[in-house]
JSON list of C-alpha atoms in Angstrom, two decimals:
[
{"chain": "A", "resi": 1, "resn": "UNK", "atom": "CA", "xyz": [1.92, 3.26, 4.82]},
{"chain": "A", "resi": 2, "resn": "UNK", "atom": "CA", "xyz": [-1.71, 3.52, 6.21]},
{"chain": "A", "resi": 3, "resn": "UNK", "atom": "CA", "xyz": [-2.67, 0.42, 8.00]},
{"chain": "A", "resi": 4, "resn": "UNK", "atom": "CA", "xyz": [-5.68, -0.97, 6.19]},
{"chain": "A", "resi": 5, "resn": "UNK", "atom": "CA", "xyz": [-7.53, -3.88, 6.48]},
{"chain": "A", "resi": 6, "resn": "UNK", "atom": "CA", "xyz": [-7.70, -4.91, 2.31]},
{"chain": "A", "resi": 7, "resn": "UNK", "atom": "CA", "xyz": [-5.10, -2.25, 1.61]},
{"chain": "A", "resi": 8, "resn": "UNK", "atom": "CA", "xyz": [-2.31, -3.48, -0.82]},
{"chain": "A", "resi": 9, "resn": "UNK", "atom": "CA", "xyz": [0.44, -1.48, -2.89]},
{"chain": "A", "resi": 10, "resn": "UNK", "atom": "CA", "xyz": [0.15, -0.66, -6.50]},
{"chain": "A", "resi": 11, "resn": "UNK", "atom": "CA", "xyz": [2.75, -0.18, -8.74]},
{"chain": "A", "resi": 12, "resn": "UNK", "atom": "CA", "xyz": [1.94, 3.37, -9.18]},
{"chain": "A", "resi": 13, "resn": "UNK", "atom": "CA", "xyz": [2.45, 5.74, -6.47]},
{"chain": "A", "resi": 14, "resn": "UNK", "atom": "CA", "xyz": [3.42, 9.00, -5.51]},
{"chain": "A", "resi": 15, "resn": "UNK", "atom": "CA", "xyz": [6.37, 9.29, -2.65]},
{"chain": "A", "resi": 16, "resn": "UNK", "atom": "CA", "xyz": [5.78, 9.90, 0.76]},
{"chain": "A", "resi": 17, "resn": "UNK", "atom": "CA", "xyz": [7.96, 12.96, 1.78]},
{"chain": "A", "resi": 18, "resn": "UNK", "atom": "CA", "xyz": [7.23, 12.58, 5.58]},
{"chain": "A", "resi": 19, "resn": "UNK", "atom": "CA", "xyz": [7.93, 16.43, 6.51]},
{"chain": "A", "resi": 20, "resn": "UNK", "atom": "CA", "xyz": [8.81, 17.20, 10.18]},
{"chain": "A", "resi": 21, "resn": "UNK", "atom": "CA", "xyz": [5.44, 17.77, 12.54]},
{"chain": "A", "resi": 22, "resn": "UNK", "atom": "CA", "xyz": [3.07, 17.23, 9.75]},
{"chain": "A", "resi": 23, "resn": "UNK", "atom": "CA", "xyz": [1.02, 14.76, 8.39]},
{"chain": "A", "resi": 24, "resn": "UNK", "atom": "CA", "xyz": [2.59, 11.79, 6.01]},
{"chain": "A", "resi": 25, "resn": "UNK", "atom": "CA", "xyz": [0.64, 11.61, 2.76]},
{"chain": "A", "resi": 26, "resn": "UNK", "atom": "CA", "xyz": [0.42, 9.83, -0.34]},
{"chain": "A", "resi": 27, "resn": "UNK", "atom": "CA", "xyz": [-1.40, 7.95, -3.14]},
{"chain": "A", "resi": 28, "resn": "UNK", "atom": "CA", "xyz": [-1.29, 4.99, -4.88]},
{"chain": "A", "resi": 29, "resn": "UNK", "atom": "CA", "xyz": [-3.33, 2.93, -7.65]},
{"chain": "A", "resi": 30, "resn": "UNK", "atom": "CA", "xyz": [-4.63, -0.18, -8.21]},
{"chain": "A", "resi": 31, "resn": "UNK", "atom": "CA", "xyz": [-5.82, -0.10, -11.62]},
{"chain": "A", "resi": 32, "resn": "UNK", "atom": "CA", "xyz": [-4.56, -3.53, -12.63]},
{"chain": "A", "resi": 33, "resn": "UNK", "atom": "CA", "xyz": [-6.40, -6.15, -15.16]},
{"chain": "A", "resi": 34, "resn": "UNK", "atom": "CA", "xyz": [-7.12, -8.12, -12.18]},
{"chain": "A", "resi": 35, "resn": "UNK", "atom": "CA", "xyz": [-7.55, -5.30, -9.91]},
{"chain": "A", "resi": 36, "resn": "UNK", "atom": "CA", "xyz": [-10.85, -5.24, -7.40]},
{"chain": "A", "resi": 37, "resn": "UNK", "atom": "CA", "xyz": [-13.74, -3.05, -8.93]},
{"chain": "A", "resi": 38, "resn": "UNK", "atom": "CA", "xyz": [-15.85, -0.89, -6.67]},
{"chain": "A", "resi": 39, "resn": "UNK", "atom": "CA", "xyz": [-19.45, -1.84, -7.32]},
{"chain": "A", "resi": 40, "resn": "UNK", "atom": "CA", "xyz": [-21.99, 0.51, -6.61]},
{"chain": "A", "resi": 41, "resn": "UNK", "atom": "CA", "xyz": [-24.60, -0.30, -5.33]},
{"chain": "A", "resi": 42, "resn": "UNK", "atom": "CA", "xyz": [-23.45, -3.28, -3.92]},
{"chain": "A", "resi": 43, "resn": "UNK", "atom": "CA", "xyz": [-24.70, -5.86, -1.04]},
{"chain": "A", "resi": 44, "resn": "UNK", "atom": "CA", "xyz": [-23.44, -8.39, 1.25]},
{"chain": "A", "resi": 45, "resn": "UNK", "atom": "CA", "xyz": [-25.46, -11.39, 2.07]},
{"chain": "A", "resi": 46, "resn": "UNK", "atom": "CA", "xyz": [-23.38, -12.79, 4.93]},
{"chain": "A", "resi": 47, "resn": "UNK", "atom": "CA", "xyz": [-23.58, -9.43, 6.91]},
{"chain": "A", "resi": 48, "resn": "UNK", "atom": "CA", "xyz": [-26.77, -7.86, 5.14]},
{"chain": "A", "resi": 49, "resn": "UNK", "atom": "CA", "xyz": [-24.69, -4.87, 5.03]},
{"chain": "A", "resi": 50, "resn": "UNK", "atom": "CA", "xyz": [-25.68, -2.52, 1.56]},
{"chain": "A", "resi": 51, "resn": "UNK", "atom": "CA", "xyz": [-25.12, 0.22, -0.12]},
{"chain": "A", "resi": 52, "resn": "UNK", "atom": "CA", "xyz": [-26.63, 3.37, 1.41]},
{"chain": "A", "resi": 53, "resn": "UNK", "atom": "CA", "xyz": [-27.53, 6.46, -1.02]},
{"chain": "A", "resi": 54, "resn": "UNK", "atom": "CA", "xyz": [-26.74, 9.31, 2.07]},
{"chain": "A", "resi": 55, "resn": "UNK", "atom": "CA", "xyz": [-27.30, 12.02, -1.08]},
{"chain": "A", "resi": 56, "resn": "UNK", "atom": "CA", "xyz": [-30.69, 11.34, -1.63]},
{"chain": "A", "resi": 57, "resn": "UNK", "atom": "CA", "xyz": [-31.40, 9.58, 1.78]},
{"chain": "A", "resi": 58, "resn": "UNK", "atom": "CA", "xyz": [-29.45, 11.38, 4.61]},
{"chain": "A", "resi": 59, "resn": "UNK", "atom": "CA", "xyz": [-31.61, 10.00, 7.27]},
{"chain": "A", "resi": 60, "resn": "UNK", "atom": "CA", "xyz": [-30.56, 6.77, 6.12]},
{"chain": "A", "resi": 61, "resn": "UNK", "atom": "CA", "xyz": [-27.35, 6.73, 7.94]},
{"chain": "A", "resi": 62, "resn": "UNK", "atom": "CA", "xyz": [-28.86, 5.15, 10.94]},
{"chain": "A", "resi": 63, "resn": "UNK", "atom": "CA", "xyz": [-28.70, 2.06, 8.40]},
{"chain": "A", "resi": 64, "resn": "UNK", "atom": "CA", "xyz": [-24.67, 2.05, 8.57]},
{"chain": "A", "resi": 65, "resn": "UNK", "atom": "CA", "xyz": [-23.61, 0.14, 11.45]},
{"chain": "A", "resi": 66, "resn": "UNK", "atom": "CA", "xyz": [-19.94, 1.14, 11.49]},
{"chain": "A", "resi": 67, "resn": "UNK", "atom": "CA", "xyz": [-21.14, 4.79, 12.61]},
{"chain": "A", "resi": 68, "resn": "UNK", "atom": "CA", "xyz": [-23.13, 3.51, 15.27]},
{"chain": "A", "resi": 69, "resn": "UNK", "atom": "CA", "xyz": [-20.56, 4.45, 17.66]},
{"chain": "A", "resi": 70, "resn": "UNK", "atom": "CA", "xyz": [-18.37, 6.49, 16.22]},
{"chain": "A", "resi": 71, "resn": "UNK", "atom": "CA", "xyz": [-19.95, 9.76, 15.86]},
{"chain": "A", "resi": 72, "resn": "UNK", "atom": "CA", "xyz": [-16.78, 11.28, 14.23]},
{"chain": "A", "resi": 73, "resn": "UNK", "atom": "CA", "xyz": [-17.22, 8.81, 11.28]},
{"chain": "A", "resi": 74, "resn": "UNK", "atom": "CA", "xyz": [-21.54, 9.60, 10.75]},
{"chain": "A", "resi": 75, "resn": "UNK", "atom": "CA", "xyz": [-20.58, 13.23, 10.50]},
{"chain": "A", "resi": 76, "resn": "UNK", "atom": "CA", "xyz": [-17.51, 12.86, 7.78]},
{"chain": "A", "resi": 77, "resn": "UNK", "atom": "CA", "xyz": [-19.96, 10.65, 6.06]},
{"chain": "A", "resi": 78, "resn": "UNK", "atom": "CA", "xyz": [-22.50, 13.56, 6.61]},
{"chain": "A", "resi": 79, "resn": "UNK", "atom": "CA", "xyz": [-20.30, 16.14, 5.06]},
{"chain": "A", "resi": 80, "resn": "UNK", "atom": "CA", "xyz": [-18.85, 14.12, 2.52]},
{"chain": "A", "resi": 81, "resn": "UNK", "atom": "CA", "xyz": [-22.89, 13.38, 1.09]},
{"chain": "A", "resi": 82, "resn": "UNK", "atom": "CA", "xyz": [-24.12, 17.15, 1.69]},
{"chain": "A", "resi": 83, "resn": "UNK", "atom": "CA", "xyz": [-25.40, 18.40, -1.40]},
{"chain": "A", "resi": 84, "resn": "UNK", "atom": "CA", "xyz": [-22.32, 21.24, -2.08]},
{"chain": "A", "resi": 85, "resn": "UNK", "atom": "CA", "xyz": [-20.31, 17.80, -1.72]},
{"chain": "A", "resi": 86, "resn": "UNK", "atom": "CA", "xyz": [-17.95, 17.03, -4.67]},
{"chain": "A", "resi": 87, "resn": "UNK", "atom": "CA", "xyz": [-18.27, 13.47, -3.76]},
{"chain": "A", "resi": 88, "resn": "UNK", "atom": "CA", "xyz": [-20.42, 10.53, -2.50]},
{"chain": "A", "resi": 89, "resn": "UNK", "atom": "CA", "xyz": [-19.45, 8.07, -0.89]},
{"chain": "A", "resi": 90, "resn": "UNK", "atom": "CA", "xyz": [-19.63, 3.95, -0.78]},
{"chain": "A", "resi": 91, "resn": "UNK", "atom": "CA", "xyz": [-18.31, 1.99, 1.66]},
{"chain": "A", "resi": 92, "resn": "UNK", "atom": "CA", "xyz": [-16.56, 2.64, 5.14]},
{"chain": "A", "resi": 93, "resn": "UNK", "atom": "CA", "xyz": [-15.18, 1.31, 8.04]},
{"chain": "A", "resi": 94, "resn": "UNK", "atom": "CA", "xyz": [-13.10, 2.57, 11.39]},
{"chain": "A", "resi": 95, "resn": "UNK", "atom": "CA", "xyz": [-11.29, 0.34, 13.86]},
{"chain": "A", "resi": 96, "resn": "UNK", "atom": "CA", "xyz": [-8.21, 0.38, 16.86]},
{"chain": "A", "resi": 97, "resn": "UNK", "atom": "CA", "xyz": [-5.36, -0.97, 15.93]},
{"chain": "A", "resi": 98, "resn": "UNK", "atom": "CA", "xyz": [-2.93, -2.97, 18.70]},
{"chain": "A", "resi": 99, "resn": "UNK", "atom": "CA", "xyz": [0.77, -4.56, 18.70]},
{"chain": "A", "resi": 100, "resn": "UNK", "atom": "CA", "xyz": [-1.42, -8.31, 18.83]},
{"chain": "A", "resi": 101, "resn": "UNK", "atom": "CA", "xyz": [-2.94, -8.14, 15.57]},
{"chain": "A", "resi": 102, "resn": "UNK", "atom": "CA", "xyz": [-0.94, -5.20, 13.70]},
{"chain": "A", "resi": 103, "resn": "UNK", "atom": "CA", "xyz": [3.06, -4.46, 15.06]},
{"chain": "A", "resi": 104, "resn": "UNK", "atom": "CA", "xyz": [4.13, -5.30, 11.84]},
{"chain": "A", "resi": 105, "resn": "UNK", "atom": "CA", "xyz": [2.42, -2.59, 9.82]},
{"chain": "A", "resi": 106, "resn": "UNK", "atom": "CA", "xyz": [2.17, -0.23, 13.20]},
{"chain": "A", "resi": 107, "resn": "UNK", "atom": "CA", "xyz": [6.11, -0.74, 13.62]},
{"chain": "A", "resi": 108, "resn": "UNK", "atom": "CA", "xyz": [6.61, 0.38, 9.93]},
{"chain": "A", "resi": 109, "resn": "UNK", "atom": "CA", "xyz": [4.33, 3.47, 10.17]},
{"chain": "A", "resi": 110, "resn": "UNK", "atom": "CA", "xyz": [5.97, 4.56, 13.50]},
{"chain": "A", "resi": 111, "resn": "UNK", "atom": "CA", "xyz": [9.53, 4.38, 11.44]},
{"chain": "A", "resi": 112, "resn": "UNK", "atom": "CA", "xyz": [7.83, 6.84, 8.66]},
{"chain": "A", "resi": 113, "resn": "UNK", "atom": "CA", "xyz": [6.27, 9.16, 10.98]},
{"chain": "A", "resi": 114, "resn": "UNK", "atom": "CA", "xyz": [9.26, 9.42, 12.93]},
{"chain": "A", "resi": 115, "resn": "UNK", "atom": "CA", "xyz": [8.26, 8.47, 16.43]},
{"chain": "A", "resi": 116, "resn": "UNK", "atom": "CA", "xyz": [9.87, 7.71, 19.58]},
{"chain": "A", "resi": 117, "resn": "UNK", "atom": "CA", "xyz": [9.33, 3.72, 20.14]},
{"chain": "A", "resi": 118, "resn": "UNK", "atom": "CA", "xyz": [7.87, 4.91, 23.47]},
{"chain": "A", "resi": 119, "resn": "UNK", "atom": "CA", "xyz": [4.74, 7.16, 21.88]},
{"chain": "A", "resi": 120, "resn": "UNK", "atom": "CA", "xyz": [3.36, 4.45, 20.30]},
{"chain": "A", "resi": 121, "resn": "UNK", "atom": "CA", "xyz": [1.67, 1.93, 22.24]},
{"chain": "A", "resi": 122, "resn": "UNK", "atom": "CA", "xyz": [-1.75, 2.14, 19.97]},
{"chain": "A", "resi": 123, "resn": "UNK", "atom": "CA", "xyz": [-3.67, 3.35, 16.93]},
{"chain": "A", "resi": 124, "resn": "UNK", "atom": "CA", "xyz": [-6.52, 3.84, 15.26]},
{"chain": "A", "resi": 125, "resn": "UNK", "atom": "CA", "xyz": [-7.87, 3.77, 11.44]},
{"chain": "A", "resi": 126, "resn": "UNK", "atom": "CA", "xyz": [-10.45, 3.86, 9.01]},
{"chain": "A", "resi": 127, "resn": "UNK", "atom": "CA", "xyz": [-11.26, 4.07, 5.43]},
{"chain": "A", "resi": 128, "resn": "UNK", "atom": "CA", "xyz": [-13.89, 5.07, 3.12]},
{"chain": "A", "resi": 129, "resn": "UNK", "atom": "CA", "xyz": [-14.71, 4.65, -0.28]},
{"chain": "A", "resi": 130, "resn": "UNK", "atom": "CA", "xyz": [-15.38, 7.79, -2.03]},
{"chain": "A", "resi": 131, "resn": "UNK", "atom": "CA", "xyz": [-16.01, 8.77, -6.13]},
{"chain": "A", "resi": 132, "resn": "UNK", "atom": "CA", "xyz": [-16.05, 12.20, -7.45]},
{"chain": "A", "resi": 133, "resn": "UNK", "atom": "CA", "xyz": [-19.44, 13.21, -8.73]},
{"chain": "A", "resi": 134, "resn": "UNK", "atom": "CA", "xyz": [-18.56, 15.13, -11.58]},
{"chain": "A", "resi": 135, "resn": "UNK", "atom": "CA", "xyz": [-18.99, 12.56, -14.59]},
{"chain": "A", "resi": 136, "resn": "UNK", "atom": "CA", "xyz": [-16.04, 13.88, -16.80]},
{"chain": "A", "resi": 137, "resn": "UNK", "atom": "CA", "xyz": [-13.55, 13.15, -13.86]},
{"chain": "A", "resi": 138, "resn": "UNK", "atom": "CA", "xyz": [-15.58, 10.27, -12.44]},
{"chain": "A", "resi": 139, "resn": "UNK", "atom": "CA", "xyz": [-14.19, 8.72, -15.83]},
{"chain": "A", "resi": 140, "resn": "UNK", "atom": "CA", "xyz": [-10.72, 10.01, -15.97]},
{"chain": "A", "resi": 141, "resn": "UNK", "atom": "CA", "xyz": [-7.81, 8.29, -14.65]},
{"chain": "A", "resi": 142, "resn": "UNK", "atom": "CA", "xyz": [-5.50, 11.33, -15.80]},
{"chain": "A", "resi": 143, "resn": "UNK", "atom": "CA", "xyz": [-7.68, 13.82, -13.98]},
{"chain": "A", "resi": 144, "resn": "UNK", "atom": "CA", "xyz": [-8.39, 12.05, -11.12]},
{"chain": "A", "resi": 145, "resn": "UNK", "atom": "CA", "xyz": [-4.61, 11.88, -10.26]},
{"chain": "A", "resi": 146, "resn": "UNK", "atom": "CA", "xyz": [-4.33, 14.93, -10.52]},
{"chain": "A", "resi": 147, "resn": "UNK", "atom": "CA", "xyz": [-6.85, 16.01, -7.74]},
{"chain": "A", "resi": 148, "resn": "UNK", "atom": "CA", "xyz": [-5.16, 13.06, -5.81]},
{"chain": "A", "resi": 149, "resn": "UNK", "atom": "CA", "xyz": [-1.74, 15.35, -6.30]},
{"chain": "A", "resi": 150, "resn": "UNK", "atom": "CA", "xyz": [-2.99, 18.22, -5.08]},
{"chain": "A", "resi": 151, "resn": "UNK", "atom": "CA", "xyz": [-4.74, 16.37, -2.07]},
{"chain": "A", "resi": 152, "resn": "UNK", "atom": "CA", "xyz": [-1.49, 14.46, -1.31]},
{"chain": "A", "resi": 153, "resn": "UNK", "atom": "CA", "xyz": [0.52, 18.59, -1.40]},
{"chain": "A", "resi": 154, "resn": "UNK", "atom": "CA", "xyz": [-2.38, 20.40, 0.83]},
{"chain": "A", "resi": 155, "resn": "UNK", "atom": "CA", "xyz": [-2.42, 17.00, 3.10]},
{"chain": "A", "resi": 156, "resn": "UNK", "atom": "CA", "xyz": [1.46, 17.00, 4.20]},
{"chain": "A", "resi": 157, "resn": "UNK", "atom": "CA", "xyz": [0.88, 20.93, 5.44]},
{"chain": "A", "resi": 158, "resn": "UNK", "atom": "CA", "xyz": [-1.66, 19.95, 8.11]},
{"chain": "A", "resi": 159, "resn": "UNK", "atom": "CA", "xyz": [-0.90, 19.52, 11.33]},
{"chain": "A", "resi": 160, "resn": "UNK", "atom": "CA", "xyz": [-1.19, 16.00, 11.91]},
{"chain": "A", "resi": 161, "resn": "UNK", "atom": "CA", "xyz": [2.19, 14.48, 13.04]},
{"chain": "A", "resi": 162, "resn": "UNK", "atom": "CA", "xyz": [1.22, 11.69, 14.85]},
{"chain": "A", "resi": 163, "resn": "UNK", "atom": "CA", "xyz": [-1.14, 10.55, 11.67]},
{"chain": "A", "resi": 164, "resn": "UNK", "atom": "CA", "xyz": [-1.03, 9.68, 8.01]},
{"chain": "A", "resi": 165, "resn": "UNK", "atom": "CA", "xyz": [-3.68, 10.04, 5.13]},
{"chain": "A", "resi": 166, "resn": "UNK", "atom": "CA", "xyz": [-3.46, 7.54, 2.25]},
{"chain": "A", "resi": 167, "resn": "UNK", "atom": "CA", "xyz": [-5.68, 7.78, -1.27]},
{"chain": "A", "resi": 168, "resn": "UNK", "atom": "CA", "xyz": [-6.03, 4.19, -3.39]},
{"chain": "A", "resi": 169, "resn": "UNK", "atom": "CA", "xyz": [-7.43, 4.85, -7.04]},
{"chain": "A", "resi": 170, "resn": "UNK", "atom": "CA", "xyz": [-9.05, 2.06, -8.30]},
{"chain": "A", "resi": 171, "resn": "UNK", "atom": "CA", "xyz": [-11.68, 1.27, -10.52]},
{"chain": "A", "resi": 172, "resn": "UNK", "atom": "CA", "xyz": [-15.31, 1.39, -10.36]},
{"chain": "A", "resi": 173, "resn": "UNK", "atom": "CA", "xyz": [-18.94, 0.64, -11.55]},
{"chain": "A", "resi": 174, "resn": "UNK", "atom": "CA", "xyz": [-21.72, 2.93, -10.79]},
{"chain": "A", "resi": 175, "resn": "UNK", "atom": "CA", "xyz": [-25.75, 2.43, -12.12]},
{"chain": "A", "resi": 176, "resn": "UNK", "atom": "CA", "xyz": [-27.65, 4.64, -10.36]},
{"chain": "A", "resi": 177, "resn": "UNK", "atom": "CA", "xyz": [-28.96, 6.46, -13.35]},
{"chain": "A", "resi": 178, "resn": "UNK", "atom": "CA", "xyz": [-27.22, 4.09, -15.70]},
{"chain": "A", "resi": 179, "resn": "UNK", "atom": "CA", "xyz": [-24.26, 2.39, -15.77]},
{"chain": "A", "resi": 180, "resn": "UNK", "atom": "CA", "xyz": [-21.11, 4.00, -15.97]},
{"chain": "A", "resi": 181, "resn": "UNK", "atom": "CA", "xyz": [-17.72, 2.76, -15.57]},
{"chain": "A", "resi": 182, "resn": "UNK", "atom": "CA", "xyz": [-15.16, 4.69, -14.15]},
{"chain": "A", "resi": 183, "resn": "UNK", "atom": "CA", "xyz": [-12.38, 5.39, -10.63]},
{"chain": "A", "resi": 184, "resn": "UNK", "atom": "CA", "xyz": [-12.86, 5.30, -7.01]},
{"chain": "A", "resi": 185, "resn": "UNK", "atom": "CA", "xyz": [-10.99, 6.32, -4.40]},
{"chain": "A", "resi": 186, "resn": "UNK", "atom": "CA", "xyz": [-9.75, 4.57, -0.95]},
{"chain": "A", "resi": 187, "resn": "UNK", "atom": "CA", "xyz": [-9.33, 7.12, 1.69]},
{"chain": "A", "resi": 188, "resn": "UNK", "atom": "CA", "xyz": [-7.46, 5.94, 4.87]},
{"chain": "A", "resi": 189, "resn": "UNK", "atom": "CA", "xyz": [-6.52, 8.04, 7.40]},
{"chain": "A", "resi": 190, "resn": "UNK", "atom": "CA", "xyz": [-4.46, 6.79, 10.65]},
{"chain": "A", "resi": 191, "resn": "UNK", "atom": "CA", "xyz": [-3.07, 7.88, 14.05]},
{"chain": "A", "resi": 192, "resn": "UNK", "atom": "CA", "xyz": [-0.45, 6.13, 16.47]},
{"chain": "A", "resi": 193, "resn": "UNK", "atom": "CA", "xyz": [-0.27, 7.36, 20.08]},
{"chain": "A", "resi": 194, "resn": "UNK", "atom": "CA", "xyz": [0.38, 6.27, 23.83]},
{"chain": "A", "resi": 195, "resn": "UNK", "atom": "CA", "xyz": [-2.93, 4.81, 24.34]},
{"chain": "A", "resi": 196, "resn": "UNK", "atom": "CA", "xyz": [-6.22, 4.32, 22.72]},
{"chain": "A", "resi": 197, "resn": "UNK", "atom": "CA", "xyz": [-7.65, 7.70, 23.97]},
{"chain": "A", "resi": 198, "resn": "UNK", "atom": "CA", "xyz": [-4.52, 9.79, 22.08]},
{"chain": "A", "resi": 199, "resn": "UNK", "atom": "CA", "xyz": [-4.92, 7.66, 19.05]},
{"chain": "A", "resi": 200, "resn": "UNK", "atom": "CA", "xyz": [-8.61, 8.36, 18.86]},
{"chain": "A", "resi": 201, "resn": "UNK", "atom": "CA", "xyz": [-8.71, 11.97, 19.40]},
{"chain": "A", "resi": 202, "resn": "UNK", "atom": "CA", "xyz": [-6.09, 12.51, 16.56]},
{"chain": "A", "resi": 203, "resn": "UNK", "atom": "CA", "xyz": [-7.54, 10.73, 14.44]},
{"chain": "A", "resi": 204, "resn": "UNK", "atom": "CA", "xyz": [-10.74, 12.27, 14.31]},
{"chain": "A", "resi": 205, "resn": "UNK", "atom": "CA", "xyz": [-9.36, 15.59, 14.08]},
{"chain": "A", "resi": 206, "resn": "UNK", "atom": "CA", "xyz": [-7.12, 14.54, 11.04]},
{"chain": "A", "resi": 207, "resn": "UNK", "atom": "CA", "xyz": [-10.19, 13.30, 9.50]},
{"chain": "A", "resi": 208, "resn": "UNK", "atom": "CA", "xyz": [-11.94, 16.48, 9.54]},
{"chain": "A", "resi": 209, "resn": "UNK", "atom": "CA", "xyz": [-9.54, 18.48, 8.15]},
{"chain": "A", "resi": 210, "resn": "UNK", "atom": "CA", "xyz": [-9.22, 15.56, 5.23]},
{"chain": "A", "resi": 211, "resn": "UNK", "atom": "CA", "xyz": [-13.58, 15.56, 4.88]},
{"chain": "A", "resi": 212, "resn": "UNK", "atom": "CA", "xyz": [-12.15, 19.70, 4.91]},
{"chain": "A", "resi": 213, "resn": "UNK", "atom": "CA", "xyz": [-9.94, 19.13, 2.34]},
{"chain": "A", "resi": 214, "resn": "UNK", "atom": "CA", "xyz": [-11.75, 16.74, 0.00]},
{"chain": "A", "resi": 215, "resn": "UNK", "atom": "CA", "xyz": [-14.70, 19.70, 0.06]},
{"chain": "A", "resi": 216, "resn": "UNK", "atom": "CA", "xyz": [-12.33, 22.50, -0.76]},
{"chain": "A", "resi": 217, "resn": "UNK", "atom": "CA", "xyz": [-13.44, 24.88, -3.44]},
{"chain": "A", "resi": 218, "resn": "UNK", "atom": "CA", "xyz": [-10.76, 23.95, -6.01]},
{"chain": "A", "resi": 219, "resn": "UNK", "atom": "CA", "xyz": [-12.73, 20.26, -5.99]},
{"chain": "A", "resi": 220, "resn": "UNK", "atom": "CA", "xyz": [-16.23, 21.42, -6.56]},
{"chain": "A", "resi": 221, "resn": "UNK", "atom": "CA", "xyz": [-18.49, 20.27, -9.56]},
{"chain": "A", "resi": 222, "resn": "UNK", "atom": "CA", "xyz": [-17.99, 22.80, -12.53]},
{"chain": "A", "resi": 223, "resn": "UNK", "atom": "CA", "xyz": [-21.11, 24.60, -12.98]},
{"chain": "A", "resi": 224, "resn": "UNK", "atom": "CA", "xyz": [-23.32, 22.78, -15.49]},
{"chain": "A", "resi": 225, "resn": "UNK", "atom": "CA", "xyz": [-21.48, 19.75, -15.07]},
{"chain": "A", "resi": 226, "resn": "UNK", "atom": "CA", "xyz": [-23.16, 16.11, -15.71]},
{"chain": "A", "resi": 227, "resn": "UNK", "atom": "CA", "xyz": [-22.66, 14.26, -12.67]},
{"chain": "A", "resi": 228, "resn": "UNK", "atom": "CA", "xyz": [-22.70, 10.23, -11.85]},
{"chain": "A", "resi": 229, "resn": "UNK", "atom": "CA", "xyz": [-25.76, 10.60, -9.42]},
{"chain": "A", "resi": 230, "resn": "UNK", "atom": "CA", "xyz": [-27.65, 12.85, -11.98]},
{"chain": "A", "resi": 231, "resn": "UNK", "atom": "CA", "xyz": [-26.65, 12.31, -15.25]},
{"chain": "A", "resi": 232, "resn": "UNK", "atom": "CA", "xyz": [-29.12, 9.35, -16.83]},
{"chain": "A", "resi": 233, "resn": "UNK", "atom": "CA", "xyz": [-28.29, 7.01, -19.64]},
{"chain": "A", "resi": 234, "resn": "UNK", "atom": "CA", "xyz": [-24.69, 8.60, -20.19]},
{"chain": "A", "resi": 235, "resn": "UNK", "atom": "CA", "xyz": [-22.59, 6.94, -22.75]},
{"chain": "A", "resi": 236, "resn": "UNK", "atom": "CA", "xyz": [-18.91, 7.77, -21.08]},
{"chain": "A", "resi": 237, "resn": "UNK", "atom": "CA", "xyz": [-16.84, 5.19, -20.66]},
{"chain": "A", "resi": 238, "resn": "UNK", "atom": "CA", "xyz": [-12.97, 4.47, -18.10]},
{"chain": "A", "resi": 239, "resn": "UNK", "atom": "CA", "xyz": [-10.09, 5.04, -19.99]},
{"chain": "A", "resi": 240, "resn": "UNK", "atom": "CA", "xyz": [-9.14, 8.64, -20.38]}
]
């Protein structure tokens, strides 16, 4: 559904029920043997990209070059990091989308969303890597999906026809205060529209009501809860 740039099915996925003037949700997982592991921190040689710690350095964002110009994207990141945050997050990315390099996969989400051929001349996307903070769900695959149910429900009752939010589980590595294995998320959120303008205002409105979402009070860290950026030397392991 959502157009990403390293976004593949899994085999595990909950249906999109694309409701009538409202956003298209769903999730999916790619928790395979030979599935790609979020590694945190992580670095990149080539681009000298790495990761950024916007929880304990929020000034550090001027170090993230994909929100150099794209305001909408520093302050989701922003909100997403604040301390009240449920979450931190890892990697990100936001770019247009045209017919030349994506009708395929633009073609196929104008069919799901239900548009006329003629409203949809462009898009826009982005994605960011996200893990929940609280270490006994940070660990749990069963409890994970089920925050990733409730986000896919309260996501296809906002007011976002034009756009579509999609959640990838897949597994991770954090050491920050030790290792820890455990699940990330891949949140992608897209718009289609008439022109690049359209495509860009809707999408950065469905992204803050998503950052909205994703810091709603049913996903908050249970009081006196260990968490992954907190909790040194702890001994839980993936699996659950």
């Amino acid at each position: 559904m959502a157009i990403g740039r390293r976004l593949q099915r899994g085999n595990s996925s909950c249906g999109a029920v694309p409701y009538p003037r409202t956003m298209l949700a769903e999730w999916n997982a790619e928790c395979a043997q030979d599935a790609s592991t979020l590694m945190v921190p992580w670095s990149d040689e080539a681009s000298g990209s790495r990761f950024v710690d916007l929880r304990t350095n929020p000034y550090d964002i001027a170090e993230i070059t994909e929100v150099e110009h794209n305001p909408t994207l520093g302050r989701a990141l922003r909100s997403l990091n604040a301390s009240r945050s449920p979450v931190l997050t890892a990697k990100c990315d936001a770019w247009p989308l045209t017919f030349h390099d994506y009708a395929e996969q633009m073609q196929t989400l104008r069919m799901e969303l239900m548009l006329p051929e003629e409203d949809v001349a462009a898009g826009f996307s982005s994605y960011i890597d996200l893990m929940w903070r609280e270490s006994a769900v940070f660990v749990s695959r069963h409890k994970q999906q089920e925050r990733l149910d409730r986000i896919v429900r309260r996501a296809k009752l906002l007011d976002h026809p034009e756009c579509a939010l999609e959640c990838v589980l897949r597994p991770a590595f954090i050491d920050l205060n030790g290792p820890l294995e455990g699940f990330a998320v891949t949140v992608y959120v897209t718009s289609l529209g008439r022109d690049k303008a359209m495509t860009l205002r809707r999408w950065e409105y469905a992204l803050e009501d998503v950052v909205t979402l994703l810091r709603s009070k049913e996903m908050e860290v249970a009081r006196g809860s260990a968490t992954i950026d907190a909790a040194a030397g702890s001994s839980a392991s993936a699996g659950e």
